[in-house]
Coordinates of C-alpha atoms in Angstrom, one line a residue:
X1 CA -19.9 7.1 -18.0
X2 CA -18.3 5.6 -14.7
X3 CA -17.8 2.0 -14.5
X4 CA -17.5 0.5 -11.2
X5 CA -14.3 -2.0 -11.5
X6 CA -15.2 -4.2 -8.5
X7 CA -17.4 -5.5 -11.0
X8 CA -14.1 -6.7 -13.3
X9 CA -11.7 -7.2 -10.2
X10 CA -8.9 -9.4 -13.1
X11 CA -8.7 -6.4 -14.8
X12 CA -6.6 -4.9 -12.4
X13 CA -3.9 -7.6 -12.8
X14 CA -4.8 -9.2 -16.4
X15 CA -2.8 -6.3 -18.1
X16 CA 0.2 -6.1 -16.2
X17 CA 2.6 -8.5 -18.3
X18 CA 0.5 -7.8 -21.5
X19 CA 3.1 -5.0 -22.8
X20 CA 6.5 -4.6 -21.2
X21 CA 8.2 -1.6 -20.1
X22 CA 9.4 0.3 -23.1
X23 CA 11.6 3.5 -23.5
X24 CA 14.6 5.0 -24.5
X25 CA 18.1 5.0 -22.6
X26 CA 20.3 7.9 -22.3
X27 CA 23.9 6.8 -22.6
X28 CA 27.5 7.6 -22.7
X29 CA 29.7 6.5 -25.2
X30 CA 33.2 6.0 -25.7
X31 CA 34.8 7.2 -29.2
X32 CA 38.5 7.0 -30.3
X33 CA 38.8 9.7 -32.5
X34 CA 37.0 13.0 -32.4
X35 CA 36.3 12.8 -36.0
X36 CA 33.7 9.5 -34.9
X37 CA 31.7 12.2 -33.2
X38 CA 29.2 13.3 -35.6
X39 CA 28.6 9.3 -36.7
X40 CA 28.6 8.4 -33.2
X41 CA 25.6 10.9 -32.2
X42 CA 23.5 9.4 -34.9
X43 CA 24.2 6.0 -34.3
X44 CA 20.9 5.4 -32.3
X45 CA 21.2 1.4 -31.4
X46 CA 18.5 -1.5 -29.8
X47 CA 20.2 -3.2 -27.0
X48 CA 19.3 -6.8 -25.6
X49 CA 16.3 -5.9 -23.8
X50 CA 14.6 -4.0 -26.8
X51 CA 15.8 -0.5 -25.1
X52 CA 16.6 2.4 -27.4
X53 CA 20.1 3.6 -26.3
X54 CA 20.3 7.4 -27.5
X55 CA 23.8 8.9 -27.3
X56 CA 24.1 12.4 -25.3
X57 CA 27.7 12.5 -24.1
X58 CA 30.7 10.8 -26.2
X59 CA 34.6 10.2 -24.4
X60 CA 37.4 10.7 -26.1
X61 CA 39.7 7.4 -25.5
X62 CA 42.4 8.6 -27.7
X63 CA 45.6 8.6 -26.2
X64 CA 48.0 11.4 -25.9
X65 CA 51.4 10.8 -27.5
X66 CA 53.1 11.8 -24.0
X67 CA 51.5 9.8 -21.7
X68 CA 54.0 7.1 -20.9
X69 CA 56.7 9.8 -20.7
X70 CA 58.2 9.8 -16.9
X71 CA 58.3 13.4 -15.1
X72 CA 62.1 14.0 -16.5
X73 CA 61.6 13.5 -19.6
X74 CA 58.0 15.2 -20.1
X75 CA 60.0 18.7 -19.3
X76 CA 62.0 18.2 -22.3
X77 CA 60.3 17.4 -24.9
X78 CA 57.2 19.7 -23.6
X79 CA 58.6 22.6 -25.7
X80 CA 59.3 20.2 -29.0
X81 CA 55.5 19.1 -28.5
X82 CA 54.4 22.7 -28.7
X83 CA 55.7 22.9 -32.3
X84 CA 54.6 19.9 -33.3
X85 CA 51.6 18.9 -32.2
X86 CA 48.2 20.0 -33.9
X87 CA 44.8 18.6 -34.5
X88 CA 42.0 19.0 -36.3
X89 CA 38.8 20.2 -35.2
X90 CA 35.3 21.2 -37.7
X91 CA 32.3 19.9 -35.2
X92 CA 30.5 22.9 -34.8
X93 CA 27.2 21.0 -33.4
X94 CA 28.5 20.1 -30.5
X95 CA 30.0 21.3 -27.2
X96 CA 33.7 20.4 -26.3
X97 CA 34.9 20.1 -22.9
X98 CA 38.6 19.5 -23.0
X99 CA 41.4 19.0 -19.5
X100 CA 44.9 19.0 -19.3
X101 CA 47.1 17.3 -17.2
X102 CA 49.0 18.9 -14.0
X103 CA 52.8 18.9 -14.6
X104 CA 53.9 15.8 -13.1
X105 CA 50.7 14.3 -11.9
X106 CA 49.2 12.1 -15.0
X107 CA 45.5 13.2 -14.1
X108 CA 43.6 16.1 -15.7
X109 CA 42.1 19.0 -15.2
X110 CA 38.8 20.5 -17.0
X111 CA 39.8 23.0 -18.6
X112 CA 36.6 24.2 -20.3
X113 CA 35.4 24.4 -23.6
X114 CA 37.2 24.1 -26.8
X115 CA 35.9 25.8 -30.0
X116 CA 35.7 24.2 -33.2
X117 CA 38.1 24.7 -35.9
X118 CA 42.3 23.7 -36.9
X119 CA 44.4 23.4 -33.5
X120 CA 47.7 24.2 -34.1
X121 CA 51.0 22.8 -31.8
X122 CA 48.1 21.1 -29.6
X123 CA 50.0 20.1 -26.6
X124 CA 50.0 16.5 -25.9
X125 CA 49.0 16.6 -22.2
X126 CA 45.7 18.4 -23.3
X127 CA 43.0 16.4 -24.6
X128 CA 38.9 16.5 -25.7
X129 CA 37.6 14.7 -22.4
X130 CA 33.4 14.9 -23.7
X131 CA 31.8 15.9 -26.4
X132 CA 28.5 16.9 -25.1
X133 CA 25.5 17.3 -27.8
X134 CA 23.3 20.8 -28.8
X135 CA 20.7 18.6 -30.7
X136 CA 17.3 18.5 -29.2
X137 CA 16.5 15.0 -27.8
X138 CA 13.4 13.2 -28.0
X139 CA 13.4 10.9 -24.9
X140 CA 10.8 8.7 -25.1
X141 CA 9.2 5.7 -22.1
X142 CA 6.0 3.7 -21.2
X143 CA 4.7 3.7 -17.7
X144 CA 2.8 0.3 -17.1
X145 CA 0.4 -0.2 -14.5
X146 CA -0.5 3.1 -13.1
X147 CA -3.7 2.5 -10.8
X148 CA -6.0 5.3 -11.4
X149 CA -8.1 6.8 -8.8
X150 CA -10.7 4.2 -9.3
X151 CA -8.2 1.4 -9.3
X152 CA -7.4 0.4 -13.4
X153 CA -4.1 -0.2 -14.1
X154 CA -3.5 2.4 -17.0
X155 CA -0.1 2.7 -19.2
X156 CA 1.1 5.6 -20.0
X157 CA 3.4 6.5 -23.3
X158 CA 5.6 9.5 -22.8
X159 CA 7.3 11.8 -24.6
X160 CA 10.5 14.0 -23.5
X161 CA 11.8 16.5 -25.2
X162 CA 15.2 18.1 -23.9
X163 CA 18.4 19.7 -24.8
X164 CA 21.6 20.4 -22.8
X165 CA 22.8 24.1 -22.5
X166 CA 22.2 26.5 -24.2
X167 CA 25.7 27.1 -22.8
X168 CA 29.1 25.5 -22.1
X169 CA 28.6 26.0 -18.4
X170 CA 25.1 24.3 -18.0
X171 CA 27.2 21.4 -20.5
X172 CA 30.2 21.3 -18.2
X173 CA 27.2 21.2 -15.1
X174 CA 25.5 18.3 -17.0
X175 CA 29.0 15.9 -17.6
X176 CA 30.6 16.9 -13.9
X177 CA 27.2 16.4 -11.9
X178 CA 24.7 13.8 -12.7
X179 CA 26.4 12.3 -16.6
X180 CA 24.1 10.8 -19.1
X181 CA 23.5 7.0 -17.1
X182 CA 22.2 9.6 -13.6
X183 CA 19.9 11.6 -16.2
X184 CA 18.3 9.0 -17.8
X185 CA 17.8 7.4 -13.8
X186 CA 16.5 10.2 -12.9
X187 CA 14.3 11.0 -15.8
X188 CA 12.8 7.4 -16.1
X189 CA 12.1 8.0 -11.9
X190 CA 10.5 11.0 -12.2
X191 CA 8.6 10.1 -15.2
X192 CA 7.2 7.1 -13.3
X193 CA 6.8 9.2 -10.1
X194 CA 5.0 12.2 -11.6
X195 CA 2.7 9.4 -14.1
X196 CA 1.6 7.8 -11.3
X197 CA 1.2 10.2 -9.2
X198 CA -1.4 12.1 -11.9
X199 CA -3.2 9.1 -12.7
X200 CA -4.1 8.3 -9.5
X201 CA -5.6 12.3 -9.5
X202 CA -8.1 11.1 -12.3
X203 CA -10.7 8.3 -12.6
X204 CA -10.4 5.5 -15.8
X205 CA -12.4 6.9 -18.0
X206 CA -10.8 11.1 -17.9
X207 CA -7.6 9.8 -18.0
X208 CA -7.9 10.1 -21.4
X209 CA -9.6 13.2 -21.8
X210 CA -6.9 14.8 -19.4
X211 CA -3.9 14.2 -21.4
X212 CA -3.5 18.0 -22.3
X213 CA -3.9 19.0 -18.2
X214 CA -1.7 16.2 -17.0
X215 CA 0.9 16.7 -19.6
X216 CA 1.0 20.3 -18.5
X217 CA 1.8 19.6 -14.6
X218 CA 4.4 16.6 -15.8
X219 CA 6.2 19.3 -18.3
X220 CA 6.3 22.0 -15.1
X221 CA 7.8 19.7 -12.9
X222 CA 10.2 17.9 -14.5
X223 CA 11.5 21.9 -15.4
X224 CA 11.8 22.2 -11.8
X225 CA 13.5 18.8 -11.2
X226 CA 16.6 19.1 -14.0
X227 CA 16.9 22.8 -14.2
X228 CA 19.9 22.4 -11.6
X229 CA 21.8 20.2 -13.9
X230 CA 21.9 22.1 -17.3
X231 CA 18.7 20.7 -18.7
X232 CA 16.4 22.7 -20.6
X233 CA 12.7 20.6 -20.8
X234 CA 11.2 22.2 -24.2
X235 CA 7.8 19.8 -23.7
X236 CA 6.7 17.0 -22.2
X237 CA 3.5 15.2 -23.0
X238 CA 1.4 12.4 -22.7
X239 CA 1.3 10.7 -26.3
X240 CA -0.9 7.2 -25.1
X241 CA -3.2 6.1 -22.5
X242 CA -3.6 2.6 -22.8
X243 CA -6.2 0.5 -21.1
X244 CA -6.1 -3.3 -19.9
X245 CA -7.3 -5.0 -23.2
X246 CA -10.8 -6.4 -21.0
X247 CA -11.6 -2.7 -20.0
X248 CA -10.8 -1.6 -23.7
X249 CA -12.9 -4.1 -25.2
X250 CA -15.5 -3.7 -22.5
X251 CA -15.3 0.3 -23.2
X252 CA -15.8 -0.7 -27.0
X253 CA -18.9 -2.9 -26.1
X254 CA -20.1 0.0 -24.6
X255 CA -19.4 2.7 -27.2
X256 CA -20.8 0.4 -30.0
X257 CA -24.2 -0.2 -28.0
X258 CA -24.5 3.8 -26.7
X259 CA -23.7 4.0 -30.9
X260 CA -26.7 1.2 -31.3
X261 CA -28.9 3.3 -28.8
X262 CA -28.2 6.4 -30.6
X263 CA -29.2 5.1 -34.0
X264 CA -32.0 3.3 -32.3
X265 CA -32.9 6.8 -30.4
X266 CA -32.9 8.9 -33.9
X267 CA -35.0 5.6 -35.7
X268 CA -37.2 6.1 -32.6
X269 CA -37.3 10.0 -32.8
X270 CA -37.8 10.0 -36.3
X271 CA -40.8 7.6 -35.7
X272 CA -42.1 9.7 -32.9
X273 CA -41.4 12.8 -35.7
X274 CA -43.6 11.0 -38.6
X275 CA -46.4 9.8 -35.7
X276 CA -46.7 13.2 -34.4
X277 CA -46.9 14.8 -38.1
X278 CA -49.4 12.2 -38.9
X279 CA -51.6 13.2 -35.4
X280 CA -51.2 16.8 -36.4
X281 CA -52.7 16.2 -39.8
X282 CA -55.9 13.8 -38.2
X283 CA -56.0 16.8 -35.9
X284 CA -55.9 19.5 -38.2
X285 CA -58.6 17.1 -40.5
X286 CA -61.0 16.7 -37.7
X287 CA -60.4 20.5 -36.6
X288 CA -61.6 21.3 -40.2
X289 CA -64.5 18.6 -39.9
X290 CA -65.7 20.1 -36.7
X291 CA -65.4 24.4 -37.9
X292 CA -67.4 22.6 -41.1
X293 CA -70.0 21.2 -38.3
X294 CA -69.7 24.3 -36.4
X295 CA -70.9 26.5 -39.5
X296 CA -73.5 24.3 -40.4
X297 CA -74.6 24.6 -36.7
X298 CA -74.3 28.5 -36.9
X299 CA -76.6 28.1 -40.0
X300 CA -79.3 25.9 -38.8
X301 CA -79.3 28.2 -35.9
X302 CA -79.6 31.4 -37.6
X303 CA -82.9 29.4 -39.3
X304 CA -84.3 28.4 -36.5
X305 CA -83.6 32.1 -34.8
X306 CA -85.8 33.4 -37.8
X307 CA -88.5 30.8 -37.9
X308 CA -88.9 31.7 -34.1
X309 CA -88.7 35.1 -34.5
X310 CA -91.8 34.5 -36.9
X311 CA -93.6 32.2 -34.4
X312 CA -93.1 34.7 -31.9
X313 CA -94.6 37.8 -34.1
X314 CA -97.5 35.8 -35.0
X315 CA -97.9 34.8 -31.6
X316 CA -97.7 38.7 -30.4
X317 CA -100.6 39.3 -33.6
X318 CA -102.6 36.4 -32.2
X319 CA -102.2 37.9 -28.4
X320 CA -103.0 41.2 -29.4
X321 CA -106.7 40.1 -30.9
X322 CA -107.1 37.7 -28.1
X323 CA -106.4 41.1 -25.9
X324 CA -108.3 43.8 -27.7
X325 CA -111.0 41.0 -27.9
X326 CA -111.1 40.3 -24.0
X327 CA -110.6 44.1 -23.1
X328 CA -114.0 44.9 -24.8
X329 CA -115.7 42.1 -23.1
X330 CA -114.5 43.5 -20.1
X331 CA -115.7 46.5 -20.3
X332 CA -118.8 45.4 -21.3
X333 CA -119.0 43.5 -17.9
X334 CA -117.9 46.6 -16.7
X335 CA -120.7 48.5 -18.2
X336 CA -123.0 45.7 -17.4
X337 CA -121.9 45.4 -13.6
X338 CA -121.6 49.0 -12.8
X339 CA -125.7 49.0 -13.9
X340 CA -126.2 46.2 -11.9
X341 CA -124.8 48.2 -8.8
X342 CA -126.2 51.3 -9.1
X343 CA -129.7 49.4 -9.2
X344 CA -128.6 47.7 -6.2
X345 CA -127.5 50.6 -4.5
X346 CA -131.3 52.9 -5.1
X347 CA -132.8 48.7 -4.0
X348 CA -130.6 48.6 -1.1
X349 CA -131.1 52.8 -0.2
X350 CA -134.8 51.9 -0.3
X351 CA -134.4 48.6 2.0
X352 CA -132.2 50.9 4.1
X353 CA -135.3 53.5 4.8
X354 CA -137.7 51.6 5.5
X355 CA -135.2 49.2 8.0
X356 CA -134.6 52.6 9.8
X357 CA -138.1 53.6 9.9
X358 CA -138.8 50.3 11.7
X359 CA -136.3 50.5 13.7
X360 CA -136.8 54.3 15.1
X361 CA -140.1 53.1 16.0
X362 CA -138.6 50.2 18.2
X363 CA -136.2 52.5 20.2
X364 CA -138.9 54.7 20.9
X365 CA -141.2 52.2 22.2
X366 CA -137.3 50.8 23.8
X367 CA -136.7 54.0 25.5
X368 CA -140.7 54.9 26.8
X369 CA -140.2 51.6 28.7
X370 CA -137.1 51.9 29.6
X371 CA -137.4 55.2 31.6
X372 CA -140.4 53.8 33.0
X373 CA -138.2 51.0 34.4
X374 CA -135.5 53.8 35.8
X375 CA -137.8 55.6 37.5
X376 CA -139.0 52.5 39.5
X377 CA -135.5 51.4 40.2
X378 CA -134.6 55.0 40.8
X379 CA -137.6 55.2 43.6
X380 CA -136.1 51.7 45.2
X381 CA -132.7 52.3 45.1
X382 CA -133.0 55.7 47.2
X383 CA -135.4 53.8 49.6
X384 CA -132.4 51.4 50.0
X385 CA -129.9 54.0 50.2
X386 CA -131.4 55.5 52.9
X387 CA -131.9 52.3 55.3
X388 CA -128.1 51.4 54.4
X389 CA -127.0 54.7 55.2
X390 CA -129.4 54.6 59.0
X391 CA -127.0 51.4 59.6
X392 CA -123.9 53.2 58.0
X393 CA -123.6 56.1 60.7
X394 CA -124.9 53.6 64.0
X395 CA -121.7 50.9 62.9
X396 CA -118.8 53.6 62.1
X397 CA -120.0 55.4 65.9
X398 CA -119.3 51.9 67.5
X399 CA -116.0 51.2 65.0
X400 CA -115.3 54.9 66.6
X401 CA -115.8 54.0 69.7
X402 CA -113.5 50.7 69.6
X403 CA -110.5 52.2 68.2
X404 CA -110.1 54.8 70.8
X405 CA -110.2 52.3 73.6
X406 CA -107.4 50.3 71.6
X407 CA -105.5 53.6 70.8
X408 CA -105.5 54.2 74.7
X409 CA -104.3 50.6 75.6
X410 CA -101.4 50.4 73.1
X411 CA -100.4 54.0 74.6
X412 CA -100.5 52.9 77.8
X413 CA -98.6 49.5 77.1
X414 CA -96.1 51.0 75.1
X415 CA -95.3 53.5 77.8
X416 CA -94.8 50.7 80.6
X417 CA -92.3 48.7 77.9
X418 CA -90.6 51.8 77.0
X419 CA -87.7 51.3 80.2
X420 CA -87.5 47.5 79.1
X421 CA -87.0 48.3 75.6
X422 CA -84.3 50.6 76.5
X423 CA -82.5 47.9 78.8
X424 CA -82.8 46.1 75.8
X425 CA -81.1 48.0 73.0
X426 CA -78.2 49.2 75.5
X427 CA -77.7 45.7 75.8
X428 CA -77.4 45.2 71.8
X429 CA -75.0 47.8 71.0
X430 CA -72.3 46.7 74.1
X431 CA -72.6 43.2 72.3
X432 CA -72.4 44.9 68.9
X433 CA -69.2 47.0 70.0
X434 CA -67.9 44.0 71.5
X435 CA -67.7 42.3 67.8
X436 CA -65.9 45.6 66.6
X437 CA -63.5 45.2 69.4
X438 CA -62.8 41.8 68.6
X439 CA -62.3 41.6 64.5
X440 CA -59.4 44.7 65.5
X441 CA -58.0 41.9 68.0
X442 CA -58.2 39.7 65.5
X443 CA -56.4 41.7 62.9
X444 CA -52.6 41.2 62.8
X445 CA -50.6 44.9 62.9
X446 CA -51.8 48.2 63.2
X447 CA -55.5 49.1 61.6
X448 CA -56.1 52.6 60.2
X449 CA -59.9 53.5 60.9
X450 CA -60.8 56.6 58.3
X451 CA -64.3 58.3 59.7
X452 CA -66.5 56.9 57.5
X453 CA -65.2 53.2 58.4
X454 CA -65.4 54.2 62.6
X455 CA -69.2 55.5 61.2
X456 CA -70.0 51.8 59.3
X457 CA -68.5 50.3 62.6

């Protein structure tokens, strides 16, 4: 779940002096005897400011028994020292670096390393300049205020776990180069660096879950970082992430109500669970109510299928009487009214005789009178016939007469018309080629006249 801080802008600031920075120092310390080494490793001290201070490196303050010697007399007595001089030497945990001094010059040289065990006739111009540890180091600091990528100031608790060597070279690297006060500068920068730069990669509420990823990237690159110096980095991780107190408590609200809701969501599911089984059960009662229904349905029905199927067969027994019954009354109409015609037929053959008798007697009184009629219209009509026919052949000799003058004067007309009808068609085709003349004219370009086009012109 995201939280929006602009909502909680004090948070921001509110944590910032809550917890102080806390870690452990990486120091070098001065011993006067060799033999102190072992008690001074282990000798892990608080300092004013509350600041582990973890020995890594120890310098040997001892004197050497020559050192005030001038340059004449060191030549003398350099052999007697030889003979004499011897010291002892059992610390097999640590590595020992020790320089001797340049004849005549009172400054040393490194010389290397020295192994463990009895010196004997140890020259008194040599000496054990550092004692550099092969113990594995837990290192150890608190990153305050580390804005995430959602803007929450986060601390951080770190842990750094580191050993210098394996060898005397990447020892005699770590003393000559950088020392014990440059590591633990450059390891408390880089640890701030690389926090803050990782938290700001991650929002408030991952932070947390991204310890494993981001303790991963910090452990590669501080590898990269101190290799050069003799460091070896076994691990590196994020141990803490540490909220401002109002965010934590606000993010405990939350997790105890999204706990509340949860119990409140099962309460409510196991409701939902016991409301459901209860439906199922009035379901599965009224589903058994209605199949009990439904069979006594299916049993009424069958009764009433039967107790129809009786009405119906008594009803087919009853139509069947009520048929054979009506059939033989019809067919005793039948009988009765094929009787009736036949007598009607022999009373209507009888009525139909003597109807034709009378009536033959009618047409032949009809027709006696009716050719007596002819004949007298026969006698008139030929009488008129031939008086029609007397004025017939006098009018067509006139009409005969009349259309041979007329045939004789349209002859004679047309024939003095036929020279002015001829002016006058001359006269129509000049003006009709004239036209033709003039739609070429008005053409524009040349006109290609096929046949039958000159023809239709």
């Amino acid at each position: 779940m995201v939280h929006d801080t602009k909502s909680f802008p004090t948070l921001q600031y509110s944590a910032m002096n809550s917890r102080h920075q806390q870690r452990s120092k990486l120091v070098q310390r001065k011993i006067s005897s060799v033999a102190e080494a072992d008690r001074a490793f282990t000798r892990i001290t608080v300092n004013d400011q509350g600041v582990t201070e973890i020995p890594i490196v120890l310098v040997n303050t001892e004197k050497s028994y020559f050192a005030f010697c001038d340059q004449y007399t060191f030549r003398s007595i350099r052999a007697l020292a030889k003979m004499v001089s011897q010291e002892f030497l059992r610390s097999s945990g640590h590595m020992l670096l020790f320089s001797s001094a340049i004849e005549f010059i009172p400054r040393h040289k490194n010389m290397g390393q020295l192994s463990s065990g009895v010196k004997w006739f140890w020259p008194g111009w040599c000496r054990i300049s550092h004692i550099v540890t092969r113990a594995i180091i837990t290192y150890s600091a608190t990153i305050t205020n580390c804005p995430t990528s959602d803007n929450v100031m986060v601390d951080f608790d770190l842990s750094l776990t580191f050993r210098i060597g394996p060898g005397i070279n990447e020892a005699t690297c770590f003393v000559y180069k950088i020392g014990a006060d440059g590591f633990d500068e450059l390891v408390a920068a880089e640890l701030e660096g690389i926090a803050r730069r990782l938290a700001y990669t991650a929002t408030h509420d991952r932070v947390n879950d991204m310890r494993e990823e981001l303790s991963a990237d910090l452990c590669s690159t501080l590898r990269s970082k101190v290799a050069t110096y003799g460091l070896q980095v076994m691990n590196a991780k994020i141990t803490n992430v540490t909220l401002p107190k109002e965010l934590r408590d606000r993010l405990e609200r939350i997790a105890a109500l999204k706990t509340d809701m949860s119990e409140r969501e099962k309460i409510h599911k196991s409701r939902i669970r016991a409301l459901e089984d209860e439906a199922a059960r009035s379901i599965e009662a009224t589903r058994k109510s209605n199949e009990r229904k439904l069979k006594e349905i299916e049993a009424e029905k069958i009764r009433y299928d039967i107790e129809r199927r009786v009405m119906e067969e008594s009803a087919r027994g009853r139509a069947r009487v009520e048929e054979m019954k009506a059939m033989t009354e019809a067919d005793l109409a039948l009988k009765r009214s094929q009787g009736n015609d036949m007598v009607g037929k022999v009373v209507a053959r009888q009525q139909a005789e003597a109807l034709m008798k009378k009536a033959h007697i009618q047409m032949q009184t009809m027709r006696i009178e009716a050719e007596k009629k002819i004949k007298i219209e026969v006698n008139k009509s030929d009488a008129e016939a031939a008086v029609a026919e007397s004025k017939a052949v006098r009018f067509i000799s006139s009409l005969r007469y009349q259309c041979c003058a007329a045939m004789i004067i349209r002859a004679e007309a047309e024939s003095e018309g036929a020279e002015a009808l001829k002016e006058k068609r001359r006269y129509e085709l000049e003006w009709e080629k004239m036209k033709v003349l003039e739609t070429f004219a008005s053409n524009r370009g040349r006109n290609l006249v096929t046949d039958s086009e000159w023809v239709n012109f």
